[in-house]
Tab-separated table of C-alpha atoms in Angstrom:
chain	number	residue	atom	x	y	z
A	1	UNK	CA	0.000	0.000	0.000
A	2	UNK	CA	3.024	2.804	-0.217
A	3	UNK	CA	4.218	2.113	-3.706
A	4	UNK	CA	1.987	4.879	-5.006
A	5	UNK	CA	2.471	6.891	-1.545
A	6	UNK	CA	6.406	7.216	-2.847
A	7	UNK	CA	8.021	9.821	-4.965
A	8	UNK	CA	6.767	13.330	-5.549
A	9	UNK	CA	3.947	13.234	-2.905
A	10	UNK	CA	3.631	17.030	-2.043
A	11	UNK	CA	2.968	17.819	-5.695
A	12	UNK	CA	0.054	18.634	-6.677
A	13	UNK	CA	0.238	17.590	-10.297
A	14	UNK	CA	0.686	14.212	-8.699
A	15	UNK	CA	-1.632	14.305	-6.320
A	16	UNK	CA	-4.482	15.351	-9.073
A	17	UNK	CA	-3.518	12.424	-11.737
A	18	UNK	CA	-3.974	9.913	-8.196
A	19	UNK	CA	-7.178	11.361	-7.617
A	20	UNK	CA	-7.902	11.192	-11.551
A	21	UNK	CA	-6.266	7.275	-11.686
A	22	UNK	CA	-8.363	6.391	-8.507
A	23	UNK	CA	-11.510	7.438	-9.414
A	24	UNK	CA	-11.294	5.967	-12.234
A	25	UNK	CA	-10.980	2.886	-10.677
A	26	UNK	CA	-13.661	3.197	-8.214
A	27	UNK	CA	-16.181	4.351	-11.322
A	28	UNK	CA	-15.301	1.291	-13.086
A	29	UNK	CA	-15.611	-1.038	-10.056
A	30	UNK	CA	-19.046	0.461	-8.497
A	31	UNK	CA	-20.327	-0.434	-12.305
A	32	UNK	CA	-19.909	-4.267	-12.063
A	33	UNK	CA	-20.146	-4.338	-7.716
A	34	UNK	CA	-23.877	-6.308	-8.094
A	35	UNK	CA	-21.052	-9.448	-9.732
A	36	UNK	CA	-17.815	-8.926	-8.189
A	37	UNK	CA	-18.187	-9.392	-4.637
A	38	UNK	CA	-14.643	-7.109	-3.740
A	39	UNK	CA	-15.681	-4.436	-6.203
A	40	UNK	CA	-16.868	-2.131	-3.041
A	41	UNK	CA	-13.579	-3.264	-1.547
A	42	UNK	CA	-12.281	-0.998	-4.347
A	43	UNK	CA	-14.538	1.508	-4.199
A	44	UNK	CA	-13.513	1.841	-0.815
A	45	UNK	CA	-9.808	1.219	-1.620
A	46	UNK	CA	-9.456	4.095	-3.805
A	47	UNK	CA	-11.345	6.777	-1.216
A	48	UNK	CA	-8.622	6.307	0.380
A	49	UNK	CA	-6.140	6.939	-2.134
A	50	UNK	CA	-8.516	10.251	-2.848
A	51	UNK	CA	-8.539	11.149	0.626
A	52	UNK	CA	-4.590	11.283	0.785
A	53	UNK	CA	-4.512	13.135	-2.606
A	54	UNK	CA	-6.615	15.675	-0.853
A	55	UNK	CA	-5.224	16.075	2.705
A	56	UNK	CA	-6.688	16.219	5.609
A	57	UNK	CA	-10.330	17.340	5.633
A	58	UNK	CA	-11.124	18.081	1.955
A	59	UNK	CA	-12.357	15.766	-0.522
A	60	UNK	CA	-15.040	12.841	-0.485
A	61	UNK	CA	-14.377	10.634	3.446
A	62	UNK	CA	-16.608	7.654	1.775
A	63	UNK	CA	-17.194	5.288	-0.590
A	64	UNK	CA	-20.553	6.909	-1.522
A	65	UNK	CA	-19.442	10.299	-1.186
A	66	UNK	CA	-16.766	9.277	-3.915
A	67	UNK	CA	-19.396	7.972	-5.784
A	68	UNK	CA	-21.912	10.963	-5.903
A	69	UNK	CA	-18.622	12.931	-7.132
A	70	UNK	CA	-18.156	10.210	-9.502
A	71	UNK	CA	-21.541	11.861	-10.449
A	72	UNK	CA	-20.368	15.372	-11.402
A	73	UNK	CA	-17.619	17.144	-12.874
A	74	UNK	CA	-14.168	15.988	-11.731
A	75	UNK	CA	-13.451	19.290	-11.386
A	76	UNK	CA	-15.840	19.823	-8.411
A	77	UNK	CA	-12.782	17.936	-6.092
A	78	UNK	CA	-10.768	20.035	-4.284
A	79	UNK	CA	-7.740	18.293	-5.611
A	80	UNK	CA	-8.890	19.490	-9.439
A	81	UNK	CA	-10.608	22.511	-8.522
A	82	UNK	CA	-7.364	24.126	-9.336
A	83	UNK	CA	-6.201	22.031	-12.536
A	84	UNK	CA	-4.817	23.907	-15.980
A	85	UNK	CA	-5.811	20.441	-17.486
A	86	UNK	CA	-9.646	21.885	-18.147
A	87	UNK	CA	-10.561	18.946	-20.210
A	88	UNK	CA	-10.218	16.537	-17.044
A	89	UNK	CA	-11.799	19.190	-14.876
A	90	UNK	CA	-15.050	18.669	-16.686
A	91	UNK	CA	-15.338	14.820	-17.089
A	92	UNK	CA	-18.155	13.560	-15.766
A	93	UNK	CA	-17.429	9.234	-14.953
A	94	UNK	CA	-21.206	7.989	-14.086
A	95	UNK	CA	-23.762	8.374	-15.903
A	96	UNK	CA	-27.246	6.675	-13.837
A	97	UNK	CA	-30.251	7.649	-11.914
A	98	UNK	CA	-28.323	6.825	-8.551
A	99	UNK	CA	-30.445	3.643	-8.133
A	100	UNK	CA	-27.591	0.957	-9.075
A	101	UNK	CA	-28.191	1.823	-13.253
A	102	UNK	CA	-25.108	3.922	-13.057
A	103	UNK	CA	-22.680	3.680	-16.163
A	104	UNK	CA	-19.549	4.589	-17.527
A	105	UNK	CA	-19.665	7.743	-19.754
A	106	UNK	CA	-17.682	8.633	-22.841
A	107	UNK	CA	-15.194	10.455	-20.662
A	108	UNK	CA	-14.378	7.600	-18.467
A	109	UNK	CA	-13.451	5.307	-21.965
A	110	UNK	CA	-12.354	8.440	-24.053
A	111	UNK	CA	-10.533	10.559	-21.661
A	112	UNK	CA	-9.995	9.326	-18.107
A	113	UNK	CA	-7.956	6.276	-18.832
A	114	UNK	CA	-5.246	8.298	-20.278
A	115	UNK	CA	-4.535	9.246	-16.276
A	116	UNK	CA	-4.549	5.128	-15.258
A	117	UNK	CA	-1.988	3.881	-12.952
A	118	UNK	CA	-0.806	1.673	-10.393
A	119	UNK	CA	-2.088	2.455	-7.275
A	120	UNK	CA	-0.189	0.248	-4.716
A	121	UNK	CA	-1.885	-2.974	-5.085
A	122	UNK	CA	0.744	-6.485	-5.596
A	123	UNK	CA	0.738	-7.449	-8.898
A	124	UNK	CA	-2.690	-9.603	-10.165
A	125	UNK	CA	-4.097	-8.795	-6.837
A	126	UNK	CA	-7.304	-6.942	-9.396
A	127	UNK	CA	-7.083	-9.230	-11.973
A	128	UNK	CA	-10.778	-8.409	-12.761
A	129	UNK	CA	-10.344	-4.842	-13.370
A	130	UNK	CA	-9.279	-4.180	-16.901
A	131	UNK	CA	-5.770	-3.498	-17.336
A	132	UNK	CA	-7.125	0.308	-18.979
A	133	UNK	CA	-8.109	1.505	-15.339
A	134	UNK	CA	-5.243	0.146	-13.913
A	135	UNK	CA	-2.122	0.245	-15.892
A	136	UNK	CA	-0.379	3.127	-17.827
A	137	UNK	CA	-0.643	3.246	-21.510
A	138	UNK	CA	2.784	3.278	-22.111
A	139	UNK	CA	2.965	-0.302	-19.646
A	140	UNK	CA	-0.150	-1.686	-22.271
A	141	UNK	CA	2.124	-0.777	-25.507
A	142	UNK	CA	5.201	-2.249	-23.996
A	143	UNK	CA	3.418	-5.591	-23.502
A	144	UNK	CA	1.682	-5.596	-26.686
A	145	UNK	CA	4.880	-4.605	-27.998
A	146	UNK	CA	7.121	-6.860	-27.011
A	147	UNK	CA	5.267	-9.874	-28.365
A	148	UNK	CA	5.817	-8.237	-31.580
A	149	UNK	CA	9.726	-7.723	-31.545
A	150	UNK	CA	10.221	-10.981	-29.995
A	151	UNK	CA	10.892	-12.288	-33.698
A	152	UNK	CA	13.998	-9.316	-33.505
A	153	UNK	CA	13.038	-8.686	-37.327
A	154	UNK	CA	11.859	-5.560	-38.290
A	155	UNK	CA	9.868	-6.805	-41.278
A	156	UNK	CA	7.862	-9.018	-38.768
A	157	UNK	CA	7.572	-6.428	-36.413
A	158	UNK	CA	5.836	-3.769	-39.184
A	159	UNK	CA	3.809	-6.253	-39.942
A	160	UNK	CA	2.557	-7.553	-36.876
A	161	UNK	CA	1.932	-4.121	-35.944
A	162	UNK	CA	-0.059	-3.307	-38.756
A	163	UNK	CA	-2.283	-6.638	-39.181
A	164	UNK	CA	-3.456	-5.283	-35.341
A	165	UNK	CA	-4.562	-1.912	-36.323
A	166	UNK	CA	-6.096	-3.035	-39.604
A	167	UNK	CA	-7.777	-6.180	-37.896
A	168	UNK	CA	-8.805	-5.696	-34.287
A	169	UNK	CA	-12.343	-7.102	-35.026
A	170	UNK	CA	-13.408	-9.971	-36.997
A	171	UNK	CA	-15.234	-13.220	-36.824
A	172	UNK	CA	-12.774	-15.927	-35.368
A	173	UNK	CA	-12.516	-17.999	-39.097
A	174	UNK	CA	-11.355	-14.864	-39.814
A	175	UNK	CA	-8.956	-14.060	-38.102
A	176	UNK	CA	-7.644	-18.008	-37.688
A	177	UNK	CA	-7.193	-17.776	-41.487
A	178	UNK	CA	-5.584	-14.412	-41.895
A	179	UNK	CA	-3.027	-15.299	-39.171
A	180	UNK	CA	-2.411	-18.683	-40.659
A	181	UNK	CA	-1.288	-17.306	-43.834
A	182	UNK	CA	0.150	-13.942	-42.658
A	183	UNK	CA	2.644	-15.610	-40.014
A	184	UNK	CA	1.824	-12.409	-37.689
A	185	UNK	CA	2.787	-12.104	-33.674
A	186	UNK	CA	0.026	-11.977	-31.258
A	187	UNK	CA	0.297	-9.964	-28.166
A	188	UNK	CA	-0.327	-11.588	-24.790
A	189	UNK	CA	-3.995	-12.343	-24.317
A	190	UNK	CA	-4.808	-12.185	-28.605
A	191	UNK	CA	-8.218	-11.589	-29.150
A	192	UNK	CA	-11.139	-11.569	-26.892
A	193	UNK	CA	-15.428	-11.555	-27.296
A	194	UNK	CA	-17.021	-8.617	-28.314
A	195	UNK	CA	-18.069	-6.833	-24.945
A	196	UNK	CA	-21.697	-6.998	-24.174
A	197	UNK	CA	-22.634	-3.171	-24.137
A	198	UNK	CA	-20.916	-3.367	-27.846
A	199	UNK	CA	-23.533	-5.965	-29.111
A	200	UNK	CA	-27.256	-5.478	-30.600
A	201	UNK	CA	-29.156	-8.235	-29.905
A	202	UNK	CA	-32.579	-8.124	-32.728
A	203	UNK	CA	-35.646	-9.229	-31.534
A	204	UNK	CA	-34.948	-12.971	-33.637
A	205	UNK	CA	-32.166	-12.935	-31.351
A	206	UNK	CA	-29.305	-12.752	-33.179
A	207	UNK	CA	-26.599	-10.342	-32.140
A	208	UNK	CA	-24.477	-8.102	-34.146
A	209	UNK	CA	-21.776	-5.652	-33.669
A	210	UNK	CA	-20.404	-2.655	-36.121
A	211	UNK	CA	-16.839	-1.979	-36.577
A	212	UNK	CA	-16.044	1.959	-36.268
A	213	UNK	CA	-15.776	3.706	-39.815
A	214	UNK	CA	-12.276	5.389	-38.498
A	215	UNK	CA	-10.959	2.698	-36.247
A	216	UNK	CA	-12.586	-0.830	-37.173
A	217	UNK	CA	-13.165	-1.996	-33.261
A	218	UNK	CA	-16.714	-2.409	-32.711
A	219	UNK	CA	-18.818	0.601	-31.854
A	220	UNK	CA	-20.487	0.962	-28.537
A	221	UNK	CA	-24.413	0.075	-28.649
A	222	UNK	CA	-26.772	2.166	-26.286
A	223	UNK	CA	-29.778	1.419	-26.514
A	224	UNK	CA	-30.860	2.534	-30.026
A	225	UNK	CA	-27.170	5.097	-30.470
A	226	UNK	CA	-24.310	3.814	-31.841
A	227	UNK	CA	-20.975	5.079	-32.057
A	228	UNK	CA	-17.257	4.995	-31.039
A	229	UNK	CA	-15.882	4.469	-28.042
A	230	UNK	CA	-13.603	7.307	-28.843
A	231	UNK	CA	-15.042	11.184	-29.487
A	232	UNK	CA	-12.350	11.760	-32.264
A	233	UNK	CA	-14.119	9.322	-34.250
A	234	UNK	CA	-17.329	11.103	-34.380
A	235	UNK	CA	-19.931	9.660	-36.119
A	236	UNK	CA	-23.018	8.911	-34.758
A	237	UNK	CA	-25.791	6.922	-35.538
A	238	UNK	CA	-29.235	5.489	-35.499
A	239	UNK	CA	-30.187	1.663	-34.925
A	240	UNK	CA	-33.468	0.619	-36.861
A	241	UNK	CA	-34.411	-3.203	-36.545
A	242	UNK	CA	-34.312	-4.700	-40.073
A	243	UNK	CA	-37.988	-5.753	-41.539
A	244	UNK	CA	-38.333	-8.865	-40.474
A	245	UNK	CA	-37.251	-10.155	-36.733
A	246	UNK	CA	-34.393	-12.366	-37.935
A	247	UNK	CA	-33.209	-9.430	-40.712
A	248	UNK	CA	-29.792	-7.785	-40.288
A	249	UNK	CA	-30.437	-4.074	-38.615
A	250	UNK	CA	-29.092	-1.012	-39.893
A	251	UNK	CA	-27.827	2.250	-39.494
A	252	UNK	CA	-28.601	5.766	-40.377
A	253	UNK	CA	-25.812	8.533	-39.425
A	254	UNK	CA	-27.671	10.828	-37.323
A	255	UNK	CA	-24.240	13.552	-36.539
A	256	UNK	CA	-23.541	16.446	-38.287
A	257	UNK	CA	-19.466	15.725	-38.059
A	258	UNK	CA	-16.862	14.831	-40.800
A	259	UNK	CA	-15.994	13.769	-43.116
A	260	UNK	CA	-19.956	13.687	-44.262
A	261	UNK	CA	-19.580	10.960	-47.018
A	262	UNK	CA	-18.622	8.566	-44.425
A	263	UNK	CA	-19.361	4.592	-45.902
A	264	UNK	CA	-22.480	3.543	-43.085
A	265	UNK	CA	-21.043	0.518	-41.196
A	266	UNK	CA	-23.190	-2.595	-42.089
A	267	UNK	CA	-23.822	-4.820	-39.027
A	268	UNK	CA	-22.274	-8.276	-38.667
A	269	UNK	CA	-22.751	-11.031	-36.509
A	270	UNK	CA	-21.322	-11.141	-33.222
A	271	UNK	CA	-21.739	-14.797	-32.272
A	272	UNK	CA	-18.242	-16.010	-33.831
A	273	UNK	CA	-16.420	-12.777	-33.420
A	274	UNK	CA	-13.707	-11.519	-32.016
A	275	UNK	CA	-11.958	-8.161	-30.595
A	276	UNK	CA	-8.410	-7.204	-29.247
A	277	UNK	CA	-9.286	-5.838	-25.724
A	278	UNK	CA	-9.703	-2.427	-24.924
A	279	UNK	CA	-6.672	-1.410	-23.559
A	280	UNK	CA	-5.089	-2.888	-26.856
A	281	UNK	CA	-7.701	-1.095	-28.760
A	282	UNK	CA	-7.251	2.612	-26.958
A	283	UNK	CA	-3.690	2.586	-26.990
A	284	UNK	CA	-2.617	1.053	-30.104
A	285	UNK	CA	-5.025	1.186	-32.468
A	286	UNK	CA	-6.661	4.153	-32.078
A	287	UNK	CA	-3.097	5.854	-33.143
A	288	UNK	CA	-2.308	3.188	-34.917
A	289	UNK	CA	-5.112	4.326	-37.236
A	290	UNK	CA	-3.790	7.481	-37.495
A	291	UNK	CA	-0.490	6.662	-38.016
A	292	UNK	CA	-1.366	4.195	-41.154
A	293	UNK	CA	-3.960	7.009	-42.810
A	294	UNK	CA	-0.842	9.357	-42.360
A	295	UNK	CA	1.297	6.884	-43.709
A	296	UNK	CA	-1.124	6.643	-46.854
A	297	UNK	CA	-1.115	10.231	-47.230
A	298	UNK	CA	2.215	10.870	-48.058
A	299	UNK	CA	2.699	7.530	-50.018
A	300	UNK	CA	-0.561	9.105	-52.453
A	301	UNK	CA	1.977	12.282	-51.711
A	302	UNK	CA	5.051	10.267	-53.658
A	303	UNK	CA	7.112	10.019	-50.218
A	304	UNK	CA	8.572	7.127	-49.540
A	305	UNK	CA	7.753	6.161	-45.789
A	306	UNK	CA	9.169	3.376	-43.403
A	307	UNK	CA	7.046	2.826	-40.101
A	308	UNK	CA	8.190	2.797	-36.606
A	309	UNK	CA	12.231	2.290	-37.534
A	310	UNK	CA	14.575	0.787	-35.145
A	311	UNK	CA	11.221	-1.274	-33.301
A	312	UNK	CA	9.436	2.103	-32.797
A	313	UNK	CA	11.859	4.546	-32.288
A	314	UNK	CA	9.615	7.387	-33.337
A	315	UNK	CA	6.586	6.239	-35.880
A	316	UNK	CA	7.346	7.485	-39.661
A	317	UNK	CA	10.886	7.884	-41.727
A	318	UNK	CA	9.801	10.083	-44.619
A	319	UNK	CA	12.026	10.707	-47.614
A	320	UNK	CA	10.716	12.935	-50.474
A	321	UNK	CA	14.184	13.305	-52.669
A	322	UNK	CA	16.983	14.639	-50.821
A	323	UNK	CA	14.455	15.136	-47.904
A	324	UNK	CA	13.992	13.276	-45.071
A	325	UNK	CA	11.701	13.701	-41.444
A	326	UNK	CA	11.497	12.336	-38.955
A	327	UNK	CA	7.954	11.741	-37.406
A	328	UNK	CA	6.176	10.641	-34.229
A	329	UNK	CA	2.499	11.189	-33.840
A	330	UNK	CA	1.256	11.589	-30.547
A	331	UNK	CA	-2.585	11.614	-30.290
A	332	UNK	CA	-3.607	12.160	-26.547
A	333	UNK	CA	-7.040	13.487	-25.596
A	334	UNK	CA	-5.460	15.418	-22.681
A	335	UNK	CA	-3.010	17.625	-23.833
A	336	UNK	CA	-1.875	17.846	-20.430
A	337	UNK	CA	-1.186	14.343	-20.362
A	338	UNK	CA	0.834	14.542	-22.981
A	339	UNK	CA	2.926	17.454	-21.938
A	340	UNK	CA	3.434	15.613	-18.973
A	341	UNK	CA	4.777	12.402	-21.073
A	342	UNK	CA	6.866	14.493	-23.448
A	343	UNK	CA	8.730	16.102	-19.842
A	344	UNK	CA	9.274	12.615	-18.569
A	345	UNK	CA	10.704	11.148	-22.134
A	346	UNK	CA	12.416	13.380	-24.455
A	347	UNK	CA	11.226	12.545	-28.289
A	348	UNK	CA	13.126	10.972	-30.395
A	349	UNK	CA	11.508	12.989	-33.533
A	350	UNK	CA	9.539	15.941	-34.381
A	351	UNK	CA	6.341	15.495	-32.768
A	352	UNK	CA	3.077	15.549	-35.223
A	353	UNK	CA	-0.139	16.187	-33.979
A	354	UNK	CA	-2.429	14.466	-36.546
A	355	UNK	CA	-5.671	16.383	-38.101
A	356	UNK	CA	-8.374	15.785	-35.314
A	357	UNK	CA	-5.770	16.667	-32.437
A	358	UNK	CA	-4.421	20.007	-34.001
A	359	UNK	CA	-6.410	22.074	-31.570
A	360	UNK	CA	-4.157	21.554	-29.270
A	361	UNK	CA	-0.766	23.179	-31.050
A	362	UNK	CA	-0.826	26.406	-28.978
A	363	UNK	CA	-0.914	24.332	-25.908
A	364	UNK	CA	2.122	22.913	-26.570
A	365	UNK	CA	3.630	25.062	-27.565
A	366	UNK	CA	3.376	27.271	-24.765
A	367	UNK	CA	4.281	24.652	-22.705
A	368	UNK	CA	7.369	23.677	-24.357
A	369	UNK	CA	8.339	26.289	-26.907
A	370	UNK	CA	11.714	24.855	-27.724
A	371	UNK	CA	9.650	21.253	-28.693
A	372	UNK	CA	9.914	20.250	-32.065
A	373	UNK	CA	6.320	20.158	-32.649
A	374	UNK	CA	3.734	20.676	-36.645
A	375	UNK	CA	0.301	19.866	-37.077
A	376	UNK	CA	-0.715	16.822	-40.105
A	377	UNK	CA	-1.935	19.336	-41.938
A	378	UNK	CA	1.303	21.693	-41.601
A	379	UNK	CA	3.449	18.940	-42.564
A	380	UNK	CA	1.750	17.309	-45.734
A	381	UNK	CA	2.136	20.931	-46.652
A	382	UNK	CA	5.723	20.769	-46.036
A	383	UNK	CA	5.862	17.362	-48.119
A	384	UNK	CA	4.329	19.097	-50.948
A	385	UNK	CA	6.824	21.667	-50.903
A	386	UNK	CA	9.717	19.233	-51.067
A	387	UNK	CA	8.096	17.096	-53.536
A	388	UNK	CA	7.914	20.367	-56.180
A	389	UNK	CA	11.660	21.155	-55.031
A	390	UNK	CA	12.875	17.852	-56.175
């Protein structure tokens, strides 16, 4: 119980992410306490890691206390009253009409589990709680990434890395086959069922999921919404049953985001499928995703790119003629997380913030003016330039 009481206790950056981390925690764990018989062990666990994060007489003294702030903006704490990081401030974790309905919101899958961390317990003592409200992200890409290298061939690695982003849903035939004739690394754990609340099950009952138009994992189903898991990938839409009860159900795109002529995901079915799990998902494949459409966009550009040199050193080696860049995208949904990773690892590369993260440019900035630092849009400029200069 001191491992997380070590270090940098007295500062209050530290003490906030705690409080951020264990709540967290706590949301997740009050959500599935009617099954798990030590998930209000938890919930009580990490009041008291809020409590210390807060000091003596300020903050939530209770497990329900912690849960009604669960209930409202993160920022209502004492300990992240005073934040800069404003997009924390305002995440709201349970969503629920108080009488044991409560779930997790967008902001606890989306935003929240960027702040995970270890918070004292011995190793596999919470094996139940899903490694994204418990360990880092940079801990979930290490293990998914070392199952990758373990081959020590770069070729391998690419392409291990690449059949996960461009496959991390599919019916299990599926996948069997297109690993059987690939030759791809797994990482630990492979792939998993489709989660419950990301099935639609038709009144025939037959389920079916729908892979994300930006991402491919399967969208989240709520009741008759569907959409992604992640904000960034914005499209929202509309379940109607199909005309008959045993007919496949579609979707109508019910957002006005972009891109607007956005293929409608057709639904598939669930029964034999298959899903890398979430922490996989949030932390590699969402900028995976990225990092591949990037990659594409300077290949239709006439660079010539090589992804994630030296076993991920930085994420894209781009030569246009006598040119060459260096590249790593970071795509954080808390740019003060990120700040806070770039001050505890120095970049290897110029760091690119890719199109739906751009926003956040002056931020950085400002925070770290001597960074390295362009926007996707700013650089496939720059590409251009060099390509006409050859």
């Amino acid at each position: 119980m001191t491992q997380w009481l070590t270090g940098q206790r007295d500062d209050p950056a530290e003490r906030a992410h705690r409080a951020v981390a264990a709540s967290l925690r706590a949301a997740y764990a009050w959500t599935v306490r009617r099954h798990r018989r030590d998930a209000m062990r938890e919930v009580a666990r990490m009041t008291g890691v809020v409590m210390e994060a807060h000091g003596p007489g300020r903050g939530p003294v209770t497990p329900l206390e912690l849960v009604g702030c669960l209930r409202q903006r993160l920022g209502m704490m004492p300990a992240l009253a005073a934040r800069t990081d404003e997009t924390i401030a305002r995440a709201v974790l349970l969503d629920g009409d108080g009488d044991g309905d409560d779930r997790l919101t967008t902001d606890a899958y989306d935003l929240a589990c960027e702040y995970a961390l270890p918070l004292g317990e011995p190793p596999g003592s919470v094996p139940w709680m899903p490694t994204w409200t418990r360990m880092r992200a940079d801990r979930i890409r290490g293990e998914t990434f070392k199952a990758l290298i373990e081959s020590r061939n770069q070729a391998s690695y690419v392409a291990s890395r690449r059949f996960l982003i461009e496959h991390p849903a599919a019916a299990l035939s599926e996948l069997r086959r297109l690993i059987s004739e690939t030759g791809v690394s797994l990482p630990p754990g492979g792939y998993i069922d489709i989660p419950a609340d990301h099935v639609h099950r038709s009144p025939g009952g037959e389920r079916w999921w729908w892979p994300c138009a930006f991402c491919r994992w399967p969208m989240a189903v709520t009741g008759t919404t569907v959409r992604c898991r992640y904000v960034p990938h914005a499209a929202v839409y509309q379940l109607a049953e199909g005309r008959t009860v045993r007919s496949r159900p579609k979707l109508s795109r019910v957002d006005e985001g972009r891109p607007r002529r956005l293929a409608t995901p057709v639904a598939r079915p669930a029964d034999d499928a298959r899903c890398v799990d979430f922490g996989v998902w949030r932390f590699v494949v969402v900028p995976g995703a990225s990092e591949l459409r990037i990659e594409q966009e300077l290949v239709d550009l006439g660079a010539a790119v090589e992804l994630w040199p030296d076993f991920d050193r930085y994420d894209l080696h781009v030569r246009v003629g006598e040119h060459e860049f260096r590249i790593d995208v970071k795509e954080y949904r808390s740019a003060h997380r990120l700040i806070a990773d770039l001050r505890a690892r120095t970049p290897a590369a110029r760091i690119l913030l890719p199109a739906t993260h751009e926003h956040q440019l002056g931020t950085l900035k400002t925070a770290m003016p001597s960074l390295q630092i362009t926007t996707e849009t700013k650089f496939l400029t720059e590409v251009r330039r060099a390509r006409r200069a050859r």
